[in-house]
Amino acid sequence: MSSLGNEKVESATKVEQLVEANLAEVKVVKGSEAYAEALLKEKPSMSSAVTWKLIGCLLIGCFCQTVNGFDGSLFGGLTANSRFLDYFHGTNDGEWAALNSAMYQIGSVCGLPFVGPSIDLYGRRVGMVTGAFLIILGCILNGLTLHASNYHQATSMLQGGRFLLGFGVSILSSAGPIYVVETAHPAWRGIITAYCNTFWFVGSILASGAVRGGLNLTGNASWQLPMWLQLVFPSLIVLFVAFIPESPRWLFVNNKRTNAVQTLTKWHGNGNPESPWVKLQLAEYEDFLNTNGTDKTVWDYRALFKTRASRYRLACNCIFSIFAQWAGNGVLTYFLPAVLDTAGYHEDVTQANINLAYACFQFACALFGAAFVDKAGRRPMMLGSMAGCCIMWIGVTASTALFSQSDDTNGAAAKATVACIFLFGAVFSVGITPLQALYPVEVLSFEMRAKGMGFSSLSVAIGGLLNQFAWPISLAKIGWHTYIIFIVWDAIQWGVWYTIMPETKNRTLEELDKIFEARRPVKESLIPHKLAVDKEGTVLASEVA
């Protein structure tokens, strides 16, 4: 625990006296004093072999996002493949595209009651395996559509496979980020979990590349290849999950304290049980984690609603999750070919090339943005990106309107549309993508986390259902006028985020309790503190700056 304890001095006079006596220097921090003290005493080293081994373990959690990203681009990419559409008698917009795409979200919604139990009862690793196994079954069912007796049966198999994919992803996409957040070193929790969500684009790029490469093949092999490649990452999770450590928080809460201490000592203390990071986390586990909480009971959701702080936490989790789906990114993820049709790009290869380039561009932007989650903070990134999304949709709307009014002859307007789509991808990926796996997880307490992430998945599914049912039909009926909705809605989302979303950087997960228990969590999270720190890094006094 921090050496501040009961002896912490809140007086400005004391801080000034310590500085004037050359017994300490002043540091101004936004965040926890205990966290700042541990960081000053023992700054983690990237040159440590243990650090890189831990990062390797966390990659398994990151692969959960890769699995999600693969499907995010796979179905949208396949709707640009005329041989795929011909085989299933489908279209890239309208009711067929809406229903078959939405089966993924329907499966996700049906899987939500099982998210908490799968992750809480037997550990985060078992949750990852459960989700991955269901996804493997869905991939096999989709791949076997080629052997259906008629296109009606093939379509039913496609929908059933996508249902299983969505069911599995609802568990996997919660278990992976929870594992990464809880197991990563506190000093790097923000940046590592931010990079975790950028692995969504690894799957997206691989899917887009497989779809583009498949166009060079003849017959049904052009769409069968990317469908079977979807097996790769869930299979890797199943194969390697047994070789990674369990979440130390899960171990502690499930009365495996010795194992939790060993895990913290090895992976966060670099083998030193007296490490400030080990002592800080163990002290906070003792203070904040409930070993008899409702996470032990399968269907007990009282922890999500029993206090004002828990309700506020859940609101932040769900609102961020659903708003991140409703910025307009959903229509560009799942129905980019239909959007490109409104700008005059109709050829299969052209659409596939743009889809692949868009995924690569977003990945680069997300990697860039993830590096700044701890420097810039969560609030500036989410607010700046949402404002940018609103502006970019104005550009997309104006350029597609000009193209439409020119009877599809204005080449400059068509190119401007593609440019604005790429700029939208840039601003969304820099500021929102890195937070999608980070912010919803860290705003929840341990007792709430697994079941709360089930609600997060519900929010994503609700957002996805609107994206996949409404937007393809809207694009088919009113074309570019659809984009006006995004302009207005993104402005509303910015206002809601500004009002209720607190800053979470520079604190351990347990220290966030103080923020959410405050009367005004946003204001409390932004208060800077002035610390008097001695030569060993011990905090001697603290005051509001």
XYZ file of C-alpha atoms in Angstrom:
545
model
C 0.000 0.000 0.000
C 1.119 3.581 -0.446
C 3.221 5.012 2.354
C 0.774 7.897 2.526
C -1.458 5.904 4.908
C -2.828 7.743 7.890
C 0.209 10.008 7.949
C -0.506 11.625 4.590
C -0.502 15.345 4.985
C -3.073 17.269 3.025
C -1.775 20.695 4.007
C -0.190 22.886 1.352
C 2.086 24.256 4.068
C 3.580 20.846 4.712
C 4.365 20.285 1.018
C 6.042 23.686 0.822
C 8.035 23.037 4.001
C 9.350 19.721 2.654
C 10.399 21.329 -0.604
C 12.024 24.331 1.058
C 13.990 22.005 3.353
C 15.272 20.130 0.264
C 13.681 16.947 1.622
C 11.435 16.467 -1.377
C 10.578 17.666 -4.862
C 7.118 18.489 -6.193
C 5.345 16.421 -8.850
C 1.877 17.182 -10.182
C -0.134 14.130 -11.220
C -3.632 13.363 -12.411
C -4.489 10.002 -10.930
C -3.670 7.952 -7.869
C -0.906 8.938 -5.452
C -0.243 5.262 -4.633
C 0.088 4.415 -8.321
C 2.427 7.375 -8.858
C 4.556 6.301 -5.890
C 4.933 2.718 -7.186
C 5.875 4.056 -10.618
C 8.524 6.353 -9.144
C 10.028 3.573 -7.027
C 10.052 0.847 -9.671
C 9.492 1.821 -13.280
C 8.930 -1.381 -15.294
C 11.599 -2.177 -17.874
C 10.882 -3.221 -21.445
C 14.274 -4.979 -21.515
C 13.132 -7.629 -19.027
C 12.596 -11.148 -20.395
C 9.599 -11.535 -18.072
C 7.963 -8.490 -19.640
C 8.162 -9.971 -23.114
C 6.943 -13.361 -21.921
C 3.936 -11.682 -20.337
C 3.231 -9.773 -23.549
C 3.356 -13.095 -25.381
C 0.766 -14.523 -22.972
C -1.457 -11.475 -23.425
C -1.398 -12.031 -27.195
C -3.806 -14.933 -26.667
C -6.298 -12.454 -25.214
C -5.624 -10.130 -28.139
C -6.410 -12.950 -30.586
C -9.981 -12.824 -29.248
C -10.309 -9.430 -30.918
C -8.716 -10.807 -34.106
C -11.458 -13.433 -34.297
C -14.081 -10.703 -33.957
C -12.419 -8.530 -36.592
C -12.187 -11.371 -39.104
C -15.950 -11.749 -39.281
C -16.401 -7.981 -39.204
C -14.791 -7.742 -42.639
C -15.510 -11.231 -43.960
C -19.228 -10.963 -44.593
C -19.017 -7.394 -45.869
C -16.186 -8.427 -48.217
C -18.054 -11.494 -49.461
C -21.004 -9.332 -50.469
C -18.644 -7.799 -53.049
C -18.088 -11.298 -54.533
C -20.689 -11.929 -57.236
C -20.026 -15.707 -57.167
C -20.852 -15.790 -53.433
C -24.054 -13.813 -54.016
C -25.016 -15.989 -56.988
C -24.541 -19.211 -55.005
C -26.831 -18.021 -52.198
C -29.146 -16.016 -54.511
C -28.337 -12.904 -52.459
C -27.656 -9.161 -52.826
C -25.225 -6.776 -51.143
C -28.053 -4.636 -49.755
C -31.721 -4.999 -48.849
C -33.413 -7.743 -46.830
C -31.100 -10.671 -47.762
C -27.938 -8.841 -46.683
C -29.671 -7.501 -43.560
C -30.957 -10.882 -42.363
C -27.833 -12.944 -43.043
C -25.565 -10.310 -41.563
C -27.804 -9.830 -38.520
C -27.811 -13.548 -37.631
C -24.378 -12.859 -36.154
C -25.853 -10.254 -33.806
C -28.858 -12.451 -32.990
C -26.445 -15.197 -31.926
C -24.516 -12.658 -29.886
C -27.661 -11.576 -28.029
C -28.625 -15.198 -27.298
C -25.147 -15.825 -25.910
C -25.267 -12.950 -23.433
C -26.734 -14.863 -20.443
C -23.780 -17.237 -20.682
C -21.042 -14.584 -20.793
C -20.785 -14.020 -17.035
C -20.951 -17.681 -15.971
C -18.470 -18.785 -18.661
C -15.875 -16.244 -17.525
C -16.525 -16.096 -13.759
C -17.013 -19.708 -12.669
C -13.911 -21.421 -14.027
C -11.625 -18.552 -14.946
C -10.906 -16.174 -17.784
C -9.013 -18.828 -19.748
C -11.970 -21.247 -19.740
C -14.170 -18.408 -20.996
C -11.828 -17.865 -23.936
C -11.800 -21.587 -24.802
C -15.605 -21.820 -24.608
C -16.101 -18.938 -27.026
C -13.374 -20.166 -29.394
C -14.852 -23.688 -29.549
C -18.301 -22.342 -30.531
C -16.710 -20.198 -33.226
C -14.885 -23.223 -34.616
C -18.237 -25.039 -34.910
C -19.748 -22.018 -36.692
C -16.832 -21.835 -39.141
C -17.213 -25.532 -40.005
C -20.954 -25.148 -40.590
C -20.388 -22.144 -42.882
C -17.681 -23.980 -44.805
C -19.939 -26.975 -45.396
C -22.593 -24.841 -47.139
C -20.917 -25.860 -50.392
C -22.284 -29.378 -49.896
C -25.887 -28.298 -49.373
C -28.476 -29.872 -51.683
C -29.979 -26.511 -52.723
C -29.531 -22.824 -52.081
C -32.332 -22.763 -49.488
C -30.482 -25.318 -47.382
C -27.194 -23.512 -48.014
C -28.706 -20.230 -46.793
C -30.064 -21.930 -43.679
C -26.613 -23.393 -42.944
C -25.020 -19.976 -43.520
C -27.432 -18.376 -41.061
C -26.913 -21.164 -38.510
C -23.138 -20.838 -38.772
C -23.312 -17.083 -38.324
C -25.560 -17.596 -35.292
C -22.908 -19.832 -33.679
C -20.195 -17.326 -34.595
C -22.101 -14.538 -32.867
C -22.854 -16.715 -29.831
C -19.178 -17.614 -29.432
C -17.916 -14.094 -30.061
C -20.180 -12.676 -27.327
C -18.224 -14.810 -24.835
C -14.808 -14.543 -26.474
C -14.873 -10.774 -27.022
C -15.610 -10.286 -23.301
C -13.188 -12.882 -21.946
C -10.204 -11.646 -23.982
C -10.178 -7.967 -22.926
C -11.002 -8.884 -19.309
C -8.027 -11.236 -19.250
C -5.699 -8.619 -20.735
C -6.859 -5.823 -18.412
C -6.604 -7.954 -15.273
C -3.307 -9.697 -16.111
C -1.295 -6.847 -17.679
C 1.169 -4.930 -15.512
C -0.643 -1.888 -14.009
C 1.894 0.526 -15.521
C 1.089 -0.733 -19.022
C -2.549 -1.725 -18.620
C -3.820 1.191 -20.681
C -1.497 0.938 -23.656
C -1.457 -2.886 -23.825
C -5.250 -3.152 -23.685
C -5.512 -0.362 -26.254
C -3.240 -2.334 -28.555
C -5.375 -5.399 -27.780
C -8.320 -3.915 -29.638
C -6.149 -2.995 -32.636
C -5.886 -6.749 -33.201
C -9.439 -6.435 -34.507
C -7.787 -5.061 -37.633
C -5.418 -8.017 -37.899
C -8.493 -10.163 -38.414
C -10.104 -7.534 -40.612
C -7.052 -7.250 -42.865
C -6.612 -11.007 -43.128
C -10.289 -11.396 -44.021
C -10.146 -8.569 -46.562
C -6.957 -10.005 -48.057
C -8.462 -13.495 -48.229
C -11.599 -12.125 -49.901
C -9.487 -10.134 -52.387
C -7.222 -13.099 -53.098
C -10.221 -15.368 -53.509
C -11.413 -13.279 -56.450
C -8.436 -14.647 -58.400
C -9.769 -18.184 -57.924
C -12.428 -19.767 -60.081
C -15.864 -20.912 -58.996
C -16.942 -21.320 -55.393
C -13.349 -21.576 -54.167
C -13.287 -17.773 -54.334
C -15.522 -17.527 -51.243
C -14.791 -20.894 -49.624
C -11.131 -19.995 -48.981
C -11.828 -17.000 -46.683
C -14.591 -18.924 -44.893
C -12.238 -21.764 -43.910
C -9.426 -19.364 -42.971
C -11.714 -18.066 -40.227
C -10.740 -21.207 -38.271
C -7.126 -20.118 -37.712
C -7.287 -17.796 -34.699
C -9.929 -19.579 -32.593
C -7.864 -22.736 -33.088
C -4.727 -20.935 -31.852
C -6.601 -19.810 -28.729
C -7.723 -23.362 -27.955
C -4.201 -24.734 -28.497
C -2.222 -22.223 -26.427
C -4.535 -21.009 -23.644
C -3.340 -23.745 -21.269
C 0.180 -22.266 -21.318
C -0.701 -18.768 -20.061
C -1.240 -17.611 -16.436
C -4.719 -17.136 -15.014
C -5.862 -13.636 -14.009
C -4.388 -12.902 -10.538
C -7.589 -11.093 -9.565
C -9.699 -14.140 -10.413
C -7.312 -16.352 -8.426
C -7.480 -14.065 -5.374
C -11.261 -13.731 -5.400
C -11.679 -17.498 -5.776
C -9.666 -18.166 -2.604
C -6.444 -19.082 -4.392
C -4.424 -16.374 -2.677
C -1.101 -18.239 -2.831
C -1.436 -18.680 -6.590
C -2.382 -15.007 -6.958
C 0.716 -13.921 -5.004
C 2.931 -16.202 -7.089
C 1.450 -14.845 -10.311
C 1.924 -11.211 -9.258
C 5.462 -11.882 -8.025
C 6.523 -13.629 -11.216
C 4.841 -11.449 -13.818
C 4.544 -7.992 -12.166
C 7.357 -8.069 -9.599
C 9.957 -9.682 -11.859
C 10.401 -12.401 -9.209
C 10.580 -9.983 -6.269
C 7.772 -10.461 -3.696
C 8.720 -7.088 -2.110
C 8.169 -5.197 -5.378
C 6.084 -2.013 -4.840
C 3.736 -3.227 -7.570
C 3.138 -6.574 -5.872
C 2.575 -4.956 -2.470
C 0.312 -2.253 -3.915
C -1.921 -4.712 -5.767
C -2.159 -7.219 -2.923
C -3.111 -4.472 -0.478
C -5.796 -3.245 -2.861
C -7.074 -6.769 -3.476
C -7.505 -7.084 0.294
C -9.313 -3.747 0.503
C -11.511 -3.842 -2.574
C -12.075 -7.408 -3.834
C -14.950 -9.394 -2.351
C -14.216 -13.106 -2.041
C -17.913 -13.775 -1.403
C -19.320 -11.575 -4.150
C -22.145 -12.254 -6.586
C -19.624 -13.225 -9.272
C -19.720 -16.684 -7.600
C -23.454 -17.017 -8.294
C -24.387 -17.749 -11.887
C -27.599 -15.737 -12.215
C -27.123 -13.125 -9.489
C -26.849 -9.690 -11.121
C -27.455 -7.575 -8.018
C -23.868 -6.259 -7.983
C -24.611 -4.358 -11.197
C -27.434 -2.326 -9.660
C -27.118 -2.315 -5.853
C -25.408 1.101 -5.448
C -25.348 4.416 -7.239
C -21.673 3.858 -8.096
C -22.336 0.442 -9.646
C -25.217 1.796 -11.723
C -23.031 4.677 -12.900
C -20.258 2.225 -13.831
C -22.671 0.068 -15.829
C -24.092 3.126 -17.586
C -20.595 4.219 -18.649
C -19.844 0.702 -19.873
C -23.004 0.326 -21.944
C -23.171 3.861 -23.301
C -19.575 3.782 -24.501
C -20.052 0.335 -26.059
C -23.218 1.190 -27.958
C -22.135 4.679 -29.022
C -18.911 3.232 -30.434
C -21.156 1.156 -32.732
C -23.375 4.049 -33.772
C -20.821 6.562 -34.997
C -21.478 5.349 -38.551
C -18.587 2.922 -38.542
C -20.964 -0.055 -38.691
C -22.239 0.796 -42.157
C -18.646 1.118 -43.422
C -17.553 -2.124 -41.751
C -20.337 -4.421 -42.901
C -21.705 -2.707 -45.984
C -18.809 -0.825 -47.557
C -19.598 -2.299 -51.027
C -23.123 -0.866 -50.840
C -21.693 2.507 -49.753
C -19.227 2.408 -52.638
C -22.121 1.717 -55.010
C -23.564 5.110 -54.025
C -20.242 6.667 -55.107
C -20.087 4.841 -58.451
C -17.614 2.040 -57.638
C -19.340 -1.154 -58.778
C -16.682 -3.681 -59.903
C -15.919 -6.615 -57.572
C -12.138 -6.164 -57.704
C -12.318 -2.383 -57.202
C -14.546 -2.757 -54.146
C -12.346 -5.525 -52.718
C -9.220 -3.400 -53.210
C -10.791 -0.421 -51.439
C -12.062 -2.688 -48.636
C -8.567 -4.127 -48.077
C -6.874 -0.717 -48.245
C -9.429 0.695 -45.805
C -8.729 -2.059 -43.270
C -4.942 -1.563 -43.541
C -5.295 2.197 -43.192
C -7.488 1.875 -40.100
C -5.032 -0.563 -38.532
C -2.160 1.901 -38.937
C -4.252 4.692 -37.421
C -5.337 2.494 -34.508
C -1.721 1.547 -33.749
C -0.828 5.233 -33.722
C -3.738 6.132 -31.425
C -3.094 3.280 -28.982
C 0.308 4.758 -28.147
C -1.386 7.832 -26.642
C -4.096 6.387 -24.371
C -2.015 7.044 -21.250
C -0.445 10.289 -22.468
C -3.546 12.001 -23.853
C -6.074 10.252 -21.623
C -9.321 8.451 -22.411
C -11.634 11.472 -22.462
C -9.665 13.660 -24.896
C -9.300 10.748 -27.291
C -12.948 9.696 -27.326
C -14.267 13.271 -27.530
C -11.820 14.368 -30.217
C -12.578 11.334 -32.367
C -16.348 11.647 -32.084
C -16.154 15.289 -33.125
C -13.978 14.265 -36.081
C -16.466 11.553 -37.096
C -19.248 14.147 -37.229
C -17.169 16.393 -39.481
C -16.177 13.524 -41.798
C -19.806 12.480 -42.293
C -20.539 16.018 -43.447
C -17.881 15.490 -46.119
C -19.239 12.078 -47.145
C -22.781 13.461 -47.367
C -21.775 16.468 -49.463
C -19.626 14.483 -51.915
C -22.139 11.656 -52.445
C -24.929 14.207 -52.901
C -22.905 15.963 -55.623
C -22.196 12.613 -57.288
C -25.873 11.653 -57.224
C -27.007 15.032 -58.598
C -24.556 14.691 -61.505
C -26.308 11.478 -62.667
C -23.296 9.467 -61.501
C -20.812 11.288 -63.764
C -18.885 13.487 -61.318
C -15.621 11.584 -60.897
C -14.157 14.170 -58.540
C -17.111 13.786 -56.167
C -16.722 9.996 -56.236
C -13.040 10.271 -55.291
C -13.887 12.797 -52.581
C -16.339 10.293 -51.091
C -13.655 7.615 -50.862
C -11.239 10.166 -49.359
C -13.781 11.169 -46.679
C -14.466 7.494 -45.899
C -10.749 6.988 -45.298
C -10.561 10.139 -43.163
C -13.516 8.911 -41.126
C -11.664 5.640 -40.605
C -8.617 7.599 -39.449
C -10.342 9.714 -36.795
C -12.423 6.793 -35.513
C -9.455 4.410 -35.351
C -7.088 6.861 -33.654
C -9.349 7.771 -30.749
C -12.158 5.252 -30.345
C -10.824 1.893 -31.548
C -8.041 1.697 -28.899
C -10.619 2.359 -26.152
C -13.204 -0.236 -27.197
C -11.492 -3.099 -25.366
C -10.123 -0.887 -22.581
C -12.672 1.613 -21.318
C -15.732 -0.672 -20.934
C -13.656 -3.164 -18.915
C -11.815 -0.771 -16.608
C -14.928 1.191 -15.570
C -16.320 -2.004 -13.975
C -15.331 -3.339 -10.551
C -14.161 -6.957 -10.325
C -17.478 -8.228 -8.962
C -19.285 -6.552 -11.862
C -16.760 -7.218 -14.599
C -17.766 -10.494 -16.279
C -21.534 -9.970 -16.017
C -21.118 -6.282 -16.829
C -19.253 -7.185 -20.003
C -22.270 -9.289 -20.875
C -24.260 -6.058 -20.832
C -21.519 -4.463 -22.914
C -21.926 -7.255 -25.452
C -25.689 -6.660 -25.346
C -25.063 -2.987 -26.133
C -22.770 -3.929 -29.014
C -25.356 -6.404 -30.274
C -28.145 -3.827 -30.102
C -25.968 -1.387 -31.978
C -25.061 -4.114 -34.443
C -28.684 -5.092 -35.027
C -29.506 -1.530 -36.008
C -26.397 -1.390 -38.180
C -27.166 -4.661 -39.936
C -30.941 -4.425 -40.247
C -31.537 -0.727 -40.781
C -28.598 0.609 -42.781
C -28.611 -1.801 -45.766
C -32.329 -1.174 -46.198
C -31.831 2.565 -45.742
C -29.028 2.606 -48.326
C -31.247 0.731 -50.775
C -34.227 3.065 -50.190
C -32.790 6.576 -49.663
C -29.123 6.244 -50.636
C -26.816 9.046 -49.508
C -29.505 10.703 -47.360
C -28.731 7.967 -44.797
C -25.508 9.772 -43.909
C -27.355 12.841 -42.571
C -28.529 10.690 -39.646
C -24.915 10.047 -38.668
C -24.063 13.755 -38.612
C -26.810 14.564 -36.120
C -26.343 11.464 -33.988
C -22.561 11.828 -33.660
C -23.065 15.349 -32.294
C -25.506 13.990 -29.693
C -23.080 11.227 -28.720
C -20.283 13.745 -28.201
C -22.463 15.685 -25.745
C -23.396 12.586 -23.742
C -19.773 11.392 -23.521
C -18.592 14.836 -22.396
C -21.190 14.898 -19.625
C -20.823 11.479 -18.016
C -17.540 9.742 -18.955
C -14.789 10.044 -16.264
C -11.055 9.826 -16.910
C -9.491 6.493 -15.867
C -5.788 6.805 -16.694
C -2.967 6.545 -14.108
C -4.917 4.440 -11.613
C -5.089 0.753 -10.763
C -8.432 -0.922 -11.407
C -9.255 -0.999 -7.712
C -8.434 2.699 -7.211
C -11.178 3.641 -9.655
C -13.682 2.881 -6.867
C -12.930 6.327 -5.399
C -13.822 8.016 -8.675
C -17.194 6.322 -9.106
C -18.165 6.748 -5.467
C -17.669 10.509 -5.754
C -20.720 12.706 -6.201
C -19.351 13.999 -9.521
C -17.184 11.250 -11.028
C -16.104 13.278 -14.077
C -14.963 16.243 -11.992
C -13.260 13.975 -9.432
C -11.341 12.142 -12.158
C -9.885 15.363 -13.559
C -8.540 16.857 -10.310
C -4.713 17.124 -10.377
C -2.676 16.531 -7.210
C 0.616 18.063 -6.076
C 2.923 15.486 -4.470
C 6.014 15.979 -2.316
C 8.336 13.096 -3.247
C 11.669 12.167 -1.618
C 14.747 10.781 -3.397
C 13.544 7.160 -3.018
C 10.223 7.978 -4.663
C 8.174 7.855 -1.453
C 5.248 10.297 -1.379
C 5.529 12.387 1.792
C 2.610 14.753 1.304
C -0.211 15.469 -1.123
C -2.584 18.303 -1.907
C -4.963 19.365 -4.640
C -2.974 21.320 -7.222
